[in-house]
């Protein structure tokens, strides 16, 4: 499920990235539970996949809003979904497209940086394109990530929360 990590390892930036107040590493969610109610939680997705139905691959990073949906609703359309492994988004306003496999889905975390700005938490990685969108829970891969990065990257426990991004 986490093949994208291996592929991404070969990608390199033209120059070393400098972290600043605006550029920060994303936190990885050691746990995440969407609220599972009818209240619609919103998350952000980002990727370089197709941006329309004519198979145009984006040359710039694109982002959009995605609403989480109840896992049972998701299973009706995508029977392969496993509630322990997956998170689903409805793709009503924006959704993942072809070549977005591996793109993140993230929410504002309950944590903030030194200046009080909210930190973002990656809760999932696009697993396969379908409708609804299906993401692998980052929390199911924490041990793998820790081992693959020799402990340099670790997940942060995250209490259940309702995201507060609204369209």
PDB file of C-alpha atoms in Angstrom:
ATOM      1  CA  UNK A   1       0.000   0.000   0.000  1.00  0.00           C
ATOM      2  CA  UNK A   2       2.882   2.396   0.563  1.00  0.00           C
ATOM      3  CA  UNK A   3       4.697   1.877  -2.737  1.00  0.00           C
ATOM      4  CA  UNK A   4       4.639   5.654  -3.224  1.00  0.00           C
ATOM      5  CA  UNK A   5       7.286   6.065  -0.498  1.00  0.00           C
ATOM      6  CA  UNK A   6       9.710   3.962  -2.492  1.00  0.00           C
ATOM      7  CA  UNK A   7       9.010   5.880  -5.700  1.00  0.00           C
ATOM      8  CA  UNK A   8       9.175   9.251  -3.954  1.00  0.00           C
ATOM      9  CA  UNK A   9      12.601   8.375  -2.588  1.00  0.00           C
ATOM     10  CA  UNK A  10      14.045   8.865  -6.083  1.00  0.00           C
ATOM     11  CA  UNK A  11      12.544  12.356  -6.470  1.00  0.00           C
ATOM     12  CA  UNK A  12      14.859  15.256  -5.728  1.00  0.00           C
ATOM     13  CA  UNK A  13      14.398  19.001  -5.462  1.00  0.00           C
ATOM     14  CA  UNK A  14      16.620  21.249  -7.580  1.00  0.00           C
ATOM     15  CA  UNK A  15      17.915  22.868  -4.392  1.00  0.00           C
ATOM     16  CA  UNK A  16      17.725  22.131  -0.693  1.00  0.00           C
ATOM     17  CA  UNK A  17      14.425  23.149   0.875  1.00  0.00           C
ATOM     18  CA  UNK A  18      14.679  25.766   3.608  1.00  0.00           C
ATOM     19  CA  UNK A  19      12.029  25.593   6.287  1.00  0.00           C
ATOM     20  CA  UNK A  20      10.491  28.893   7.364  1.00  0.00           C
ATOM     21  CA  UNK A  21       7.342  30.211   9.009  1.00  0.00           C
ATOM     22  CA  UNK A  22       5.491  29.392   5.793  1.00  0.00           C
ATOM     23  CA  UNK A  23       7.269  26.163   4.827  1.00  0.00           C
ATOM     24  CA  UNK A  24       7.118  23.396   7.422  1.00  0.00           C
ATOM     25  CA  UNK A  25       7.223  19.611   7.294  1.00  0.00           C
ATOM     26  CA  UNK A  26       3.812  18.031   7.642  1.00  0.00           C
ATOM     27  CA  UNK A  27       3.029  16.044  10.775  1.00  0.00           C
ATOM     28  CA  UNK A  28       2.031  12.414  10.256  1.00  0.00           C
ATOM     29  CA  UNK A  29      -1.042  11.258  12.172  1.00  0.00           C
ATOM     30  CA  UNK A  30      -0.349   8.323  14.477  1.00  0.00           C
ATOM     31  CA  UNK A  31      -4.102   8.044  14.902  1.00  0.00           C
ATOM     32  CA  UNK A  32      -7.092   9.684  13.299  1.00  0.00           C
ATOM     33  CA  UNK A  33     -10.779   9.064  13.537  1.00  0.00           C
ATOM     34  CA  UNK A  34     -13.170  10.962  11.349  1.00  0.00           C
ATOM     35  CA  UNK A  35     -16.276  11.777  13.347  1.00  0.00           C
ATOM     36  CA  UNK A  36     -18.459   9.252  11.493  1.00  0.00           C
ATOM     37  CA  UNK A  37     -21.592  11.369  11.787  1.00  0.00           C
ATOM     38  CA  UNK A  38     -23.590  13.232   9.183  1.00  0.00           C
ATOM     39  CA  UNK A  39     -21.638  16.386  10.024  1.00  0.00           C
ATOM     40  CA  UNK A  40     -19.286  16.821   7.107  1.00  0.00           C
ATOM     41  CA  UNK A  41     -15.637  17.104   7.989  1.00  0.00           C
ATOM     42  CA  UNK A  42     -13.417  18.792   5.443  1.00  0.00           C
ATOM     43  CA  UNK A  43      -9.815  18.049   4.576  1.00  0.00           C
ATOM     44  CA  UNK A  44      -7.334  19.265   1.961  1.00  0.00           C
ATOM     45  CA  UNK A  45      -5.962  17.133  -0.870  1.00  0.00           C
ATOM     46  CA  UNK A  46      -3.003  17.987  -3.096  1.00  0.00           C
ATOM     47  CA  UNK A  47      -1.447  16.373  -6.151  1.00  0.00           C
ATOM     48  CA  UNK A  48      -0.004  16.615  -9.654  1.00  0.00           C
ATOM     49  CA  UNK A  49      -2.514  14.323 -11.360  1.00  0.00           C
ATOM     50  CA  UNK A  50      -4.924  14.999 -14.206  1.00  0.00           C
ATOM     51  CA  UNK A  51      -6.833  18.220 -13.778  1.00  0.00           C
ATOM     52  CA  UNK A  52      -9.584  17.547 -16.288  1.00  0.00           C
ATOM     53  CA  UNK A  53     -11.054  14.669 -18.246  1.00  0.00           C
ATOM     54  CA  UNK A  54      -8.761  15.219 -21.248  1.00  0.00           C
ATOM     55  CA  UNK A  55      -5.772  13.601 -19.500  1.00  0.00           C
ATOM     56  CA  UNK A  56      -3.751  16.771 -18.895  1.00  0.00           C
ATOM     57  CA  UNK A  57      -1.211  16.175 -16.131  1.00  0.00           C
ATOM     58  CA  UNK A  58      -0.582  19.244 -14.005  1.00  0.00           C
ATOM     59  CA  UNK A  59       2.897  20.759 -13.957  1.00  0.00           C
ATOM     60  CA  UNK A  60       2.108  22.586 -10.722  1.00  0.00           C
ATOM     61  CA  UNK A  61       0.840  21.269  -7.426  1.00  0.00           C
ATOM     62  CA  UNK A  62      -2.939  21.534  -7.247  1.00  0.00           C
ATOM     63  CA  UNK A  63      -5.051  21.424  -4.102  1.00  0.00           C
ATOM     64  CA  UNK A  64      -8.695  21.081  -3.240  1.00  0.00           C
ATOM     65  CA  UNK A  65     -11.159  20.410  -0.454  1.00  0.00           C
ATOM     66  CA  UNK A  66     -12.504  16.939   0.203  1.00  0.00           C
ATOM     67  CA  UNK A  67     -15.227  15.886   2.639  1.00  0.00           C
ATOM     68  CA  UNK A  68     -14.780  12.702   4.645  1.00  0.00           C
ATOM     69  CA  UNK A  69     -17.672  10.292   4.418  1.00  0.00           C
ATOM     70  CA  UNK A  70     -18.859   7.462   6.604  1.00  0.00           C
ATOM     71  CA  UNK A  71     -16.946   4.248   5.893  1.00  0.00           C
ATOM     72  CA  UNK A  72     -20.168   2.224   5.494  1.00  0.00           C
ATOM     73  CA  UNK A  73     -21.363   4.611   2.781  1.00  0.00           C
ATOM     74  CA  UNK A  74     -17.979   4.240   1.092  1.00  0.00           C
ATOM     75  CA  UNK A  75     -18.119   0.422   1.230  1.00  0.00           C
ATOM     76  CA  UNK A  76     -21.389   0.420  -0.721  1.00  0.00           C
ATOM     77  CA  UNK A  77     -19.550   1.886  -3.726  1.00  0.00           C
ATOM     78  CA  UNK A  78     -16.098   0.396  -3.111  1.00  0.00           C
ATOM     79  CA  UNK A  79     -16.437  -3.038  -1.448  1.00  0.00           C
ATOM     80  CA  UNK A  80     -12.635  -3.410  -1.069  1.00  0.00           C
ATOM     81  CA  UNK A  81     -12.565  -0.656   1.563  1.00  0.00           C
ATOM     82  CA  UNK A  82     -11.385  -1.753   5.025  1.00  0.00           C
ATOM     83  CA  UNK A  83     -12.354   0.611   7.857  1.00  0.00           C
ATOM     84  CA  UNK A  84      -9.109  -0.088   9.748  1.00  0.00           C
ATOM     85  CA  UNK A  85      -6.970   0.672   6.687  1.00  0.00           C
ATOM     86  CA  UNK A  86      -8.920   3.310   4.765  1.00  0.00           C
ATOM     87  CA  UNK A  87     -10.487   6.764   4.964  1.00  0.00           C
ATOM     88  CA  UNK A  88     -12.936   7.870   2.273  1.00  0.00           C
ATOM     89  CA  UNK A  89     -13.739  11.241   0.765  1.00  0.00           C
ATOM     90  CA  UNK A  90     -16.801  12.084  -1.273  1.00  0.00           C
ATOM     91  CA  UNK A  91     -15.106  14.153  -3.990  1.00  0.00           C
ATOM     92  CA  UNK A  92     -18.138  16.437  -4.306  1.00  0.00           C
ATOM     93  CA  UNK A  93     -16.218  19.669  -4.888  1.00  0.00           C
ATOM     94  CA  UNK A  94     -12.743  18.445  -5.771  1.00  0.00           C
ATOM     95  CA  UNK A  95     -11.418  14.918  -5.878  1.00  0.00           C
ATOM     96  CA  UNK A  96      -8.343  12.949  -6.768  1.00  0.00           C
ATOM     97  CA  UNK A  97      -7.755  12.110 -10.408  1.00  0.00           C
ATOM     98  CA  UNK A  98      -5.606   9.696 -12.404  1.00  0.00           C
ATOM     99  CA  UNK A  99      -1.926   9.971 -11.439  1.00  0.00           C
ATOM    100  CA  UNK A 100      -2.784  11.338  -7.981  1.00  0.00           C
ATOM    101  CA  UNK A 101      -1.960   8.016  -6.305  1.00  0.00           C
ATOM    102  CA  UNK A 102       0.128   8.786  -3.259  1.00  0.00           C
ATOM    103  CA  UNK A 103      -1.213  12.309  -2.837  1.00  0.00           C
ATOM    104  CA  UNK A 104      -1.865  13.386   0.755  1.00  0.00           C
ATOM    105  CA  UNK A 105      -5.083  14.220   2.511  1.00  0.00           C
ATOM    106  CA  UNK A 106      -4.538  16.431   5.530  1.00  0.00           C
ATOM    107  CA  UNK A 107      -6.400  18.327   8.236  1.00  0.00           C
ATOM    108  CA  UNK A 108      -5.616  21.093  10.692  1.00  0.00           C
ATOM    109  CA  UNK A 109      -4.261  19.423  13.804  1.00  0.00           C
ATOM    110  CA  UNK A 110      -4.984  20.296  17.427  1.00  0.00           C
ATOM    111  CA  UNK A 111      -1.318  21.342  17.667  1.00  0.00           C
ATOM    112  CA  UNK A 112       0.238  24.689  16.830  1.00  0.00           C
ATOM    113  CA  UNK A 113       3.746  25.927  16.115  1.00  0.00           C
ATOM    114  CA  UNK A 114       5.747  28.292  18.331  1.00  0.00           C
ATOM    115  CA  UNK A 115       3.877  31.274  16.910  1.00  0.00           C
ATOM    116  CA  UNK A 116       0.456  29.760  17.543  1.00  0.00           C
ATOM    117  CA  UNK A 117      -0.216  28.904  13.893  1.00  0.00           C
ATOM    118  CA  UNK A 118      -2.089  25.629  13.391  1.00  0.00           C
ATOM    119  CA  UNK A 119      -0.017  22.646  12.239  1.00  0.00           C
ATOM    120  CA  UNK A 120      -1.268  20.421   9.460  1.00  0.00           C
ATOM    121  CA  UNK A 121      -1.546  16.673   9.955  1.00  0.00           C
ATOM    122  CA  UNK A 122      -1.433  14.175   7.093  1.00  0.00           C
ATOM    123  CA  UNK A 123      -4.038  11.529   7.841  1.00  0.00           C
ATOM    124  CA  UNK A 124      -4.050   9.599   4.574  1.00  0.00           C
ATOM    125  CA  UNK A 125      -2.411   8.823   1.247  1.00  0.00           C
ATOM    126  CA  UNK A 126      -4.489   8.359  -1.913  1.00  0.00           C
ATOM    127  CA  UNK A 127      -4.703   4.629  -2.428  1.00  0.00           C
ATOM    128  CA  UNK A 128      -6.735   4.264  -5.604  1.00  0.00           C
ATOM    129  CA  UNK A 129      -8.933   6.448  -7.726  1.00  0.00           C
ATOM    130  CA  UNK A 130     -12.576   5.638  -7.470  1.00  0.00           C
ATOM    131  CA  UNK A 131     -15.724   7.406  -6.486  1.00  0.00           C
ATOM    132  CA  UNK A 132     -15.681   7.922  -3.583  1.00  0.00           C
ATOM    133  CA  UNK A 133     -11.947   8.644  -3.171  1.00  0.00           C
ATOM    134  CA  UNK A 134     -10.102   6.094  -1.018  1.00  0.00           C
ATOM    135  CA  UNK A 135      -7.048   6.900   1.116  1.00  0.00           C
ATOM    136  CA  UNK A 136      -4.801   4.609   3.160  1.00  0.00           C
ATOM    137  CA  UNK A 137      -4.658   5.752   6.774  1.00  0.00           C
ATOM    138  CA  UNK A 138      -1.158   7.045   7.578  1.00  0.00           C
ATOM    139  CA  UNK A 139      -1.573   5.597  11.081  1.00  0.00           C
ATOM    140  CA  UNK A 140      -1.478   2.055   9.649  1.00  0.00           C
ATOM    141  CA  UNK A 141       1.988   2.702   8.211  1.00  0.00           C
ATOM    142  CA  UNK A 142       3.712   4.442  11.158  1.00  0.00           C
ATOM    143  CA  UNK A 143       5.989   1.538  12.061  1.00  0.00           C
ATOM    144  CA  UNK A 144       7.034   1.110   8.428  1.00  0.00           C
ATOM    145  CA  UNK A 145       7.767   4.847   8.098  1.00  0.00           C
ATOM    146  CA  UNK A 146       9.791   4.887  11.311  1.00  0.00           C
ATOM    147  CA  UNK A 147      11.848   1.867  10.202  1.00  0.00           C
ATOM    148  CA  UNK A 148      12.296   3.059   6.604  1.00  0.00           C
ATOM    149  CA  UNK A 149      13.596   6.450   7.788  1.00  0.00           C
ATOM    150  CA  UNK A 150      15.709   4.955  10.603  1.00  0.00           C
ATOM    151  CA  UNK A 151      13.594   6.846  13.141  1.00  0.00           C
ATOM    152  CA  UNK A 152      14.035  10.228  11.455  1.00  0.00           C
ATOM    153  CA  UNK A 153      10.301  10.444  10.701  1.00  0.00           C
ATOM    154  CA  UNK A 154       7.718   9.352  13.242  1.00  0.00           C
ATOM    155  CA  UNK A 155       3.973   9.689  13.576  1.00  0.00           C
ATOM    156  CA  UNK A 156       2.345  11.872  16.219  1.00  0.00           C
ATOM    157  CA  UNK A 157      -0.674  10.612  18.168  1.00  0.00           C
ATOM    158  CA  UNK A 158      -3.713  12.685  17.333  1.00  0.00           C
ATOM    159  CA  UNK A 159      -6.912  12.795  19.329  1.00  0.00           C
ATOM    160  CA  UNK A 160     -10.183  12.530  17.402  1.00  0.00           C
ATOM    161  CA  UNK A 161     -11.322  15.908  16.185  1.00  0.00           C
ATOM    162  CA  UNK A 162     -13.791  17.530  13.899  1.00  0.00           C
ATOM    163  CA  UNK A 163     -11.990  19.563  11.290  1.00  0.00           C
ATOM    164  CA  UNK A 164     -13.059  23.152  10.946  1.00  0.00           C
ATOM    165  CA  UNK A 165     -12.402  23.875   7.285  1.00  0.00           C
ATOM    166  CA  UNK A 166     -15.603  24.728   5.494  1.00  0.00           C
ATOM    167  CA  UNK A 167     -16.149  25.320   1.778  1.00  0.00           C
TER     168      UNK A 167
END
